[in-house]
């Protein structure tokens, strides 16, 4: 959830306090029950590299395959590339109860039909999202210090996923403690090792929801839930050619999530399409008494799939905050500029430039550091205190720092992963005081009233539009949502950067488009461009196992 390194995708940004949607979705499959009917012969099964949730649900409903077979296929794909072959290290552990869950959901489908669009669909969750330890998985934020710890209950979002009939396939790797531990390479954790991009060999996967992005990009699951504090869904979605939704803070519960900052943390989906992301978000949004931020949101949570209409850009005014582009690669700016013509053809008016009035002040402000590290110490200490059991004996951030020094071979290995300055900086904070309250208030004003809100009002905009996760900072400090969709790829002759231990850039590295209203606009753009499949992952990173291989073994 912590601050990742800069990335390149197209972002849509809005000041709405919830991702309100008004449009109708007509593409989601509604097949009839009958999972155990005779399978049609010669049937083409969905390609798991790109299979949508609706395609998988359609196959399950028509009896082409079962959830048990789907779990077997995903497990086989993980086995191929996670620790073997390119060793992408996307998944920390798989769920030993997944097959049992799948069998129970197959039986339920045959007897009473499906619960909804996620019934029997395997998904991953980031390793900072709690799952009941009795299921057989750990919740560690990638740290050996929390290995074997027992959480009091499922995270609220996990409980909602179970209620929706989703299958928890496993835990995704991440930048340890959501990149809050210190200055370590994106995608590395002590338990999970160094995750890498499926598009550039040894490439930077970004973070902190690195494993989610790697796994979803190449079809190791139907989708994944990550977390964001300041770019940690948007940035890895950018680097791995995905759709990512960073929800408004409070739209989804953080209860049971290993925290970084209660003011900025949020849980959201990473997916291969806007439709899939909308299905996933709809499953986890809503109030939770254990997270008071969710109680400030509308009690009637919208069905975000109703936003999926291809003509939603007609009559919309979108602004381009050009001042944030200064550090971008020329190829990314050129691709973005070409995309503006496509968006105009879809009926939108582009206001360019439409800069945030306080851009320079936003760039100079360090208030976010004060807020996040103060929150980190308070929130993480509270999380550890509520655990039912911690075999390593750690009780707080101070103990965690000491554990890492004492187990340096696991947690501080040479030469790239020795830093824990984030934990030390958090430990050195002095708690909630006047400076902290002033920093919180200043952030809200800087990012909102004098930042995003001011730009929207001054230029009469519906949303802001930019390449990359350039919108992550202002949106993070004020809690606003961001959606990102694939835009393009760096040229094939882009030089491979040196791997230390990961490469910052390389040929065919994806980048995307992000926006602050969000699902509707992203869907319209996605349907017009279909940019994601213009370039696949490098061949060794693409698992070969498909459903037909699993079915052939039965």
Short mmCIF file of C-alpha atoms in Angstrom, two decimals, residues 6-15 19 228 230-239 242-247 313 317-322 324-325 328 332 335-337 339-340 343 350 354 356 452 456 461-476 480-488 511-519 521-523 525:
data_model
loop_
_atom_site.label_atom_id
_atom_site.label_comp_id
_atom_site.label_asym_id
_atom_site.label_seq_id
_atom_site.Cartn_x
_atom_site.Cartn_y
_atom_site.Cartn_z
CA UNK A 6 6.74 6.08 -10.76
CA UNK A 7 4.78 4.17 -13.42
CA UNK A 8 3.20 4.73 -16.79
CA UNK A 9 -0.55 4.16 -17.36
CA UNK A 10 -3.62 6.18 -18.23
CA UNK A 11 -5.57 7.30 -15.19
CA UNK A 12 -9.08 8.68 -14.81
CA UNK A 13 -9.64 10.66 -11.60
CA UNK A 14 -12.84 12.04 -10.05
CA UNK A 15 -13.66 13.89 -6.89
CA UNK A 19 -17.74 5.41 -7.52
CA UNK A 228 -3.40 0.90 -1.92
CA UNK A 230 -0.41 5.81 -2.43
CA UNK A 231 -0.30 4.02 -5.79
CA UNK A 232 -0.09 0.35 -4.83
CA UNK A 233 -2.98 -0.82 -7.03
CA UNK A 234 -2.59 1.77 -9.77
CA UNK A 235 1.17 1.40 -10.23
CA UNK A 236 1.41 -2.42 -10.52
CA UNK A 237 -1.65 -2.39 -12.79
CA UNK A 238 0.29 0.06 -14.94
CA UNK A 239 3.41 -2.10 -15.12
CA UNK A 242 -4.17 -4.46 -16.17
CA UNK A 243 -7.29 -2.66 -15.10
CA UNK A 244 -7.02 -1.52 -11.48
CA UNK A 245 -9.55 0.23 -9.28
CA UNK A 246 -8.39 2.21 -6.26
CA UNK A 247 -11.74 2.83 -4.52
CA UNK A 313 -17.93 9.23 -22.81
CA UNK A 317 -15.58 16.98 -20.17
CA UNK A 318 -12.15 15.59 -19.28
CA UNK A 319 -9.16 17.66 -18.19
CA UNK A 320 -5.46 16.97 -18.73
CA UNK A 321 -3.15 18.15 -15.90
CA UNK A 322 -0.07 18.68 -18.10
CA UNK A 324 2.56 16.40 -13.93
CA UNK A 325 3.98 15.07 -17.23
CA UNK A 328 7.48 11.05 -18.42
CA UNK A 332 4.32 7.51 -23.21
CA UNK A 335 0.77 7.46 -26.92
CA UNK A 336 -1.27 9.50 -24.47
CA UNK A 337 -1.68 12.37 -26.94
CA UNK A 339 -5.35 8.50 -27.16
CA UNK A 340 -6.89 11.93 -26.65
CA UNK A 343 -11.48 9.84 -26.61
CA UNK A 350 -10.83 17.44 -23.79
CA UNK A 354 -6.31 21.65 -16.95
CA UNK A 356 -4.26 21.55 -10.46
CA UNK A 452 -8.56 18.10 -7.56
CA UNK A 456 -12.75 20.19 -11.66
CA UNK A 461 -14.77 18.98 -15.67
CA UNK A 462 -16.30 15.59 -15.04
CA UNK A 463 -12.90 13.98 -14.46
CA UNK A 464 -9.15 14.35 -14.86
CA UNK A 465 -7.18 12.20 -17.27
CA UNK A 466 -3.47 11.39 -17.26
CA UNK A 467 -0.91 8.77 -18.21
CA UNK A 468 0.54 6.55 -15.54
CA UNK A 469 -0.21 6.73 -11.84
CA UNK A 470 0.55 10.43 -11.84
CA UNK A 471 -2.82 10.95 -10.18
CA UNK A 472 -1.96 8.64 -7.26
CA UNK A 473 -0.46 11.31 -5.00
CA UNK A 474 -3.23 13.93 -4.95
CA UNK A 475 -5.92 11.23 -4.88
CA UNK A 476 -4.16 9.38 -2.05
CA UNK A 480 -10.40 9.92 -3.90
CA UNK A 481 -10.80 7.02 -6.35
CA UNK A 482 -8.70 6.22 -9.42
CA UNK A 483 -9.26 3.74 -12.26
CA UNK A 484 -6.51 2.64 -14.63
CA UNK A 485 -6.80 0.85 -17.99
CA UNK A 486 -4.14 -0.39 -20.46
CA UNK A 487 -2.87 2.22 -22.92
CA UNK A 488 0.23 0.90 -24.69
CA UNK A 511 1.86 1.55 -19.53
CA UNK A 512 -1.67 2.77 -19.03
CA UNK A 513 -4.28 5.46 -18.73
CA UNK A 514 -5.81 6.56 -15.45
CA UNK A 515 -8.83 8.62 -14.53
CA UNK A 516 -10.20 10.16 -11.42
CA UNK A 517 -15.78 8.82 -12.98
CA UNK A 518 -14.30 6.37 -13.57
CA UNK A 519 -15.67 2.89 -14.29
CA UNK A 521 -15.37 6.20 -18.77
CA UNK A 522 -12.76 3.46 -18.48
CA UNK A 523 -15.14 0.89 -19.96
CA UNK A 525 -12.28 3.68 -23.66
#
